[in-house]
XYZ file of C-alpha atoms in Angstrom:
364
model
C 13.340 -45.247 10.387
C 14.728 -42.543 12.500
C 11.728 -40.031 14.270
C 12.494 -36.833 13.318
C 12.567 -34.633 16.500
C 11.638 -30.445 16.493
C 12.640 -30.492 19.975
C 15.997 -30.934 21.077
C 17.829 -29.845 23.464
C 20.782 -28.247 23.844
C 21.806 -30.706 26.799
C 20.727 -33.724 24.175
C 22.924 -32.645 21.874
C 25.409 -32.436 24.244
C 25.321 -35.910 25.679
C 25.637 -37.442 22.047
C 28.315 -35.102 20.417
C 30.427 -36.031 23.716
C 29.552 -40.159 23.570
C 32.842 -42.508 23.276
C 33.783 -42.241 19.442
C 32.789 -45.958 18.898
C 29.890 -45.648 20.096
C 28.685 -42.117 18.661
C 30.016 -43.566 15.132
C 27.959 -46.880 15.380
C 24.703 -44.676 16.286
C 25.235 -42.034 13.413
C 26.268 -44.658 10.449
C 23.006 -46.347 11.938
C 20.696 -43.527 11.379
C 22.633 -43.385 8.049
C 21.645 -46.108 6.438
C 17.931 -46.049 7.937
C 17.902 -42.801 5.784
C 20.454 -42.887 2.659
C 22.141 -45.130 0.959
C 25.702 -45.278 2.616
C 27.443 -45.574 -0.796
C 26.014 -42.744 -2.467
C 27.173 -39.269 -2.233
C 26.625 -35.694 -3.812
C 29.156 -34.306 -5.879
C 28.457 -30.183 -6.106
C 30.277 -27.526 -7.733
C 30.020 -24.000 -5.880
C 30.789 -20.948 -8.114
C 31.202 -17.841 -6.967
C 29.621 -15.344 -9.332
C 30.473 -12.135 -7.664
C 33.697 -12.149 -5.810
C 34.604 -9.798 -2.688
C 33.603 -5.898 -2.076
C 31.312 -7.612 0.926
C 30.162 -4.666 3.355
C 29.296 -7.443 6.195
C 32.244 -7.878 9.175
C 32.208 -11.712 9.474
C 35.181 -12.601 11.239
C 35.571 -15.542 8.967
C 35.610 -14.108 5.714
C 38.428 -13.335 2.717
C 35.598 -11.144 0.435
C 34.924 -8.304 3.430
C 35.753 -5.623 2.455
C 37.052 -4.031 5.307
C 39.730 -6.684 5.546
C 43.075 -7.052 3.361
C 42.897 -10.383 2.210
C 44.202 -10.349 -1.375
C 41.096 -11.672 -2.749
C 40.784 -10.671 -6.133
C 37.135 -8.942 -6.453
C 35.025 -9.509 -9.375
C 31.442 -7.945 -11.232
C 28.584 -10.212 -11.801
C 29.529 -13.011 -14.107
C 27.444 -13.050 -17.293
C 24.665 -15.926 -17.712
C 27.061 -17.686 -20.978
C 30.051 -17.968 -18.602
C 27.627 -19.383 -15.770
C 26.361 -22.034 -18.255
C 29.801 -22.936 -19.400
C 31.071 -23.347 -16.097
C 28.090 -25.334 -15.362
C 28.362 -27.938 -18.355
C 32.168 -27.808 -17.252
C 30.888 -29.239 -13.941
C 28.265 -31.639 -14.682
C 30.870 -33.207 -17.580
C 33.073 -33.944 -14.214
C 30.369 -35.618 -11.966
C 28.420 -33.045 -10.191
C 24.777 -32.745 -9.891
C 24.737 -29.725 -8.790
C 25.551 -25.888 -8.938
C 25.349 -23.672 -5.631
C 26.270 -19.776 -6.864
C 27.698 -16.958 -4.284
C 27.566 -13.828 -4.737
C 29.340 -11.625 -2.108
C 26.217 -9.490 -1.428
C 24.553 -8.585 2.123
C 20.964 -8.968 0.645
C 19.386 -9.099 -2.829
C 18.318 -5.463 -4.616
C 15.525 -6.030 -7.174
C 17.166 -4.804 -10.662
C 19.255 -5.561 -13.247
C 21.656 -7.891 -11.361
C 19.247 -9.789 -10.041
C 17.297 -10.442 -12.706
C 21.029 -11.565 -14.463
C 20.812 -13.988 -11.278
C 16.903 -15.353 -12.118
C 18.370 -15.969 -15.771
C 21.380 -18.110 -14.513
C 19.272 -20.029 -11.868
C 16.869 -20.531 -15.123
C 19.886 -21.911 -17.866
C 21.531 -24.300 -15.230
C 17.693 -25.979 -14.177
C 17.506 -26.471 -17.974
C 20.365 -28.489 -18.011
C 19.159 -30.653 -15.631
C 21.440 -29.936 -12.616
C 19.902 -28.960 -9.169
C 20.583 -24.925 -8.825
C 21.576 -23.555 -5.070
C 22.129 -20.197 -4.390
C 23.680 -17.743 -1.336
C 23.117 -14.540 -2.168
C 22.411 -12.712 1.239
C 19.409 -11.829 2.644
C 16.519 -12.289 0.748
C 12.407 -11.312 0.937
C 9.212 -13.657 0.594
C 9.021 -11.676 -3.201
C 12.309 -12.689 -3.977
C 11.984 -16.178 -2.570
C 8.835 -16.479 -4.994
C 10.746 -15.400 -8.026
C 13.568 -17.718 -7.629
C 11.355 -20.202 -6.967
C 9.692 -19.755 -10.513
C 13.421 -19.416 -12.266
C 13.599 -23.098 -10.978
C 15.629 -22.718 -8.312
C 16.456 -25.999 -5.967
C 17.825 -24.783 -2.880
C 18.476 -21.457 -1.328
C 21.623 -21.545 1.438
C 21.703 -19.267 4.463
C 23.801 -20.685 7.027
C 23.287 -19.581 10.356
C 27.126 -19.830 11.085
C 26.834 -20.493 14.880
C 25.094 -20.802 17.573
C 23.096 -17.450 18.598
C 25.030 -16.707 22.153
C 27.931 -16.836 20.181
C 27.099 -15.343 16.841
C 27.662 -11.677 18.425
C 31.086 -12.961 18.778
C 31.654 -13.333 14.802
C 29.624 -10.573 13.414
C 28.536 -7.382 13.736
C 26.879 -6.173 11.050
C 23.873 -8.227 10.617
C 21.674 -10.053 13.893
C 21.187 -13.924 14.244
C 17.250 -13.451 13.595
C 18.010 -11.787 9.987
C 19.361 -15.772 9.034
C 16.255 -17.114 10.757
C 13.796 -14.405 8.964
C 15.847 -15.224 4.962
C 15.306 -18.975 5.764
C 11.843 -17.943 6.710
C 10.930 -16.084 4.056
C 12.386 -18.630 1.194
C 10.377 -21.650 3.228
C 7.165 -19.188 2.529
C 8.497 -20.356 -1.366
C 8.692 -24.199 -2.554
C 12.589 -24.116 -2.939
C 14.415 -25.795 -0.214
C 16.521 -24.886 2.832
C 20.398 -25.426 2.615
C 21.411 -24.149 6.426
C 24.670 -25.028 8.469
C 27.580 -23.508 9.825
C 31.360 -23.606 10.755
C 33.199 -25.215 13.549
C 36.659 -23.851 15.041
C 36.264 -19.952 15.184
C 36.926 -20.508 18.727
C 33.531 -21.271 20.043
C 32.770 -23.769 22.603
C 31.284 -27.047 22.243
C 27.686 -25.536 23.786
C 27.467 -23.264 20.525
C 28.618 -25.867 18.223
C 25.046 -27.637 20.084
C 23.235 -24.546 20.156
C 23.498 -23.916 16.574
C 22.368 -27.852 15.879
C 19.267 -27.001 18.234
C 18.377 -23.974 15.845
C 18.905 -25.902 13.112
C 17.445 -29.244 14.393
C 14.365 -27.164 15.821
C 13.203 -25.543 12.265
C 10.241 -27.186 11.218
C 10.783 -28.732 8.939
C 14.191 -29.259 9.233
C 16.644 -28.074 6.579
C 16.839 -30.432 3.749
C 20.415 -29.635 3.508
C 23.223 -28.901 6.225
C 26.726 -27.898 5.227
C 29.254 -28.374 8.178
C 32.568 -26.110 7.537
C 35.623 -26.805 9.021
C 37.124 -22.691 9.459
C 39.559 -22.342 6.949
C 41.562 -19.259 8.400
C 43.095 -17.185 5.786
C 45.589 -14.091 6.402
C 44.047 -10.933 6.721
C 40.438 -12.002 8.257
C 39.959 -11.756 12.354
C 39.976 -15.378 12.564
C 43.297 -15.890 10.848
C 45.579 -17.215 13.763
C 42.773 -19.694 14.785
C 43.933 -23.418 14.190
C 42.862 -26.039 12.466
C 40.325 -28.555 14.329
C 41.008 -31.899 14.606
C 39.644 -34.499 12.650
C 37.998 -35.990 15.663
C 35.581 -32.575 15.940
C 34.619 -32.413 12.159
C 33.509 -36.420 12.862
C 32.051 -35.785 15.852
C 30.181 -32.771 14.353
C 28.976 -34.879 11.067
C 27.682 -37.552 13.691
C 26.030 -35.116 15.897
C 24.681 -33.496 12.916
C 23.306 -37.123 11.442
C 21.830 -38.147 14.707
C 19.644 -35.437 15.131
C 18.649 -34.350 11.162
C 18.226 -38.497 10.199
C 16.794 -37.400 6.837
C 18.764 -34.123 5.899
C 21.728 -34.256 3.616
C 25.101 -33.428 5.472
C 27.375 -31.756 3.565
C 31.251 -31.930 4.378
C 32.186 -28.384 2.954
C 35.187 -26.142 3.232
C 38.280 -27.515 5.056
C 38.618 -30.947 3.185
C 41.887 -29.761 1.914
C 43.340 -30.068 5.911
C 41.654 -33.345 5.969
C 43.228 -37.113 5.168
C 41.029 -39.385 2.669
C 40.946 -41.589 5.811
C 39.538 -38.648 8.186
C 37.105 -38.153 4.857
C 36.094 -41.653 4.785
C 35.353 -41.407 8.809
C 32.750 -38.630 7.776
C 31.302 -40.314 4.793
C 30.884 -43.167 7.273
C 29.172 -40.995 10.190
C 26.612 -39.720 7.926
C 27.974 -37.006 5.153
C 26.751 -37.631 1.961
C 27.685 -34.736 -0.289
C 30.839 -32.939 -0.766
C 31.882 -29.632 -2.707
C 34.232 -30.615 -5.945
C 36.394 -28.040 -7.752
C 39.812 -26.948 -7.060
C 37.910 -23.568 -4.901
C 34.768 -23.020 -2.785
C 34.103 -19.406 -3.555
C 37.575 -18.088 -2.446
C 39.148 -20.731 -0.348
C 41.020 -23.975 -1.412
C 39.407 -27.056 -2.223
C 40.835 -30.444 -3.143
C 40.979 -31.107 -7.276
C 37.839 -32.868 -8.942
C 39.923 -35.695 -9.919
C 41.274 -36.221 -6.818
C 38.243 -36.795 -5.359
C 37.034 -39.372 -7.974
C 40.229 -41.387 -7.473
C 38.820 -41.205 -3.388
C 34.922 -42.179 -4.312
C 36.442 -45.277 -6.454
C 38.557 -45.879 -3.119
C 35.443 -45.862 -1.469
C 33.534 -47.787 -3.893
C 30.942 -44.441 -3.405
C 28.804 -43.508 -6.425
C 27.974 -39.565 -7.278
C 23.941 -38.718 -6.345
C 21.819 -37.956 -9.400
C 20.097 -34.737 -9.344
C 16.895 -34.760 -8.092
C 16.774 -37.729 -6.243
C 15.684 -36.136 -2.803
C 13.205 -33.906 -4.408
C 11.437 -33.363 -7.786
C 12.744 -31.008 -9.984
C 11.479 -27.382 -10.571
C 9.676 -26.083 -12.894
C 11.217 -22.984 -15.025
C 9.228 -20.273 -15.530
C 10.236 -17.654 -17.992
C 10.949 -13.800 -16.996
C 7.867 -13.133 -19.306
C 5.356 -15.140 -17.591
C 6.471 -14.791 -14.070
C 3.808 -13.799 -11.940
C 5.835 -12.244 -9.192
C 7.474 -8.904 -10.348
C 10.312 -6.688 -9.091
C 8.955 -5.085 -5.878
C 11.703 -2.695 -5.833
C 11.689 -3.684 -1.770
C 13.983 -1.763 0.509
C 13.529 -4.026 3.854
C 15.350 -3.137 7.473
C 17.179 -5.583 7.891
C 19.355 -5.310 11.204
C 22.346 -3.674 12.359
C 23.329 -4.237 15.438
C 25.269 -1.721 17.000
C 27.899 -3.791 18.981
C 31.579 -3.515 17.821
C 34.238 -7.037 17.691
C 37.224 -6.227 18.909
C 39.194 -8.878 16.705
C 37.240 -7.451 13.587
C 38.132 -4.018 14.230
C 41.597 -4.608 14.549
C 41.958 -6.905 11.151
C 39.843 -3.524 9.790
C 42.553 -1.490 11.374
C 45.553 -3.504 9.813
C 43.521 -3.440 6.407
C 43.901 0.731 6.411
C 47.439 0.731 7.491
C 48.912 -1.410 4.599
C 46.603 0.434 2.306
């Protein structure tokens, strides 16, 4: 089996991201199948339960506010259409549920404790439960934790030279400090990033070295091709090449042997050969559904037709780790806090983000 390392370099990282393809391939589908079973991959659904009105800047996003995107915003879904889009879900092969909510950090009340009842009807059903929901506390960690919450995701984006570059409105050490604070629980990390917002090759390594150099590593790490979408900073970025989202997955499998990659947003721009390449250098879950959160996604059915390609099987839930116990809003032992934490603002501007904030008021 694969060591798993807390201290690699950026320079490491480096050297194997930029190996000859053949090579680099070989090594990651190695580590692989010391790991995981090379046939087997997760099949999730991601739901977004609260669409757009997002005060944060990221340069990447359709649900900012500040930008013009056309996104369609949304309240807080209601725990009976969670469940049925849930059964909908596991009916078509997935395992699990990840819910979004376009929120900059979780505010003990009513909302949240609509949240706590979703994460507690989709355990029951026997699917793994993920959730983004911004920035979270230790006291909130706890309580999802108790709902029966599986994973939490926080995805650290970029590397931390770079992340400056992307946002604004919230500092690189607020990601570390949520992942920290729902580790301090017994859900699990789900922490990655995206490639092709125009950073270089060094933050796509630096980012792998915060990631890598967690301890312990994340159990899960999503790798997002940008999908650039009119009206956000990043929209005249292009696509990446296949050869970087491979490269990436291998990097990504090299150094986190027993995490589960996750090839997320940007499989629409991708071939089922370039797909294959990825399953191949180590990804072994995917997002199904015809969206993730906002941004297109390739049908469910497609991607069935691809795994019996592939001869690949879906992952049963629960197979990595045991599943959590629910505990109901009655017995909890950790109550609304009512916290009000400072979390950061830095007080640098982006001069990209400004002017897609700009071009948002003047065709207002």
């Amino acid at each position: 089996m694969s060591e798993v390392r807390h201290n690699w370099t950026k320079q490491e990282i480096l050297d194997i991201y930029n190996k000859p393809f053949m090579e680099l391939l070989y090594e990651a589908a190695t580590v692989h199948r010391e790991n995981h079973d090379p046939n087997t991959v997760q099949v999730s659904t991601l739901l977004s339960i609260k669409t757009g009105g997002c005060p944060e800047d990221c340069g990447y996003c359709p649900q900012a506010a500040r930008y013009h995107t056309k996104v369609e915003g949304n309240d807080l879904m209601t725990v009976s259409q969670v469940k049925a889009q849930a059964l909908r879900a596991k009916t078509a092969g997935s395992s699990r549920v990840c819910m979004g909510a376009a929120w900059r950090n979780v505010k003990d009340g009513p909302e949240f404790d609509q949240v706590l009842e979703m994460v507690r009807t989709i355990n029951k059903l026997d699917m793994e439960v993920c959730c983004t929901l911004g920035m979270i506390t230790e006291n909130q960690a706890h309580r999802l934790a108790e709902a029966g919450l599986y994973a939490y995701n926080h995805n650290l984006d970029t590397s931390e030279d770079y992340y400056k570059d992307v946002i604004s409105t919230r500092a690189f050490k607020d990601r570390l400090d949520t992942i920290d604070n729902v580790r301090k629980s017994n859900v699990t990390v789900c922490s990655g990033g995206i490639i092709g917002m125009g950073e270089a090759l060094e933050d796509r390594a630096g980012m792998l070295v915060a990631l890598s150099t967690l301890d312990p590593q994340p159990e899960s790490v999503p790798i997002n091709a940008l999908v650039a979408v009119e009206g956000t900073p990043m929209a005249d970025l292009p696509p990446i090449p296949i050869w970087d989202m491979v490269r990436m997955v291998a990097t990504t499998r090299i150094v986190m042997p027993e995490t589960q990659v996750r090839l997320s947003a940007g499989r629409t721009q991708m071939s089922r050969e370039g797909q294959a390449m990825c399953f191949f250098a180590g990804a072994n879950s995917i997002f199904a559904g015809d969206k993730l959160l906002t941004t297109p996604n390739p049908d469910v059915n497609e991607d069935m037709a691809m795994f019996k390609l592939l001869g690949l099987n879906p992952q049963k839930p629960f197979t990595k780790v045991s599943q959590p116990k629910t505990v109901e809003a009655e017995d909890s032992q950790y109550q609304a806090k009512g916290e009000k934490p400072k979390w950061t603002r830095p007080g640098h501007t982006i001069d990209r983000n400004e002017a897609a904030k700009k071009k948002a008021n003047l065709t207002e």
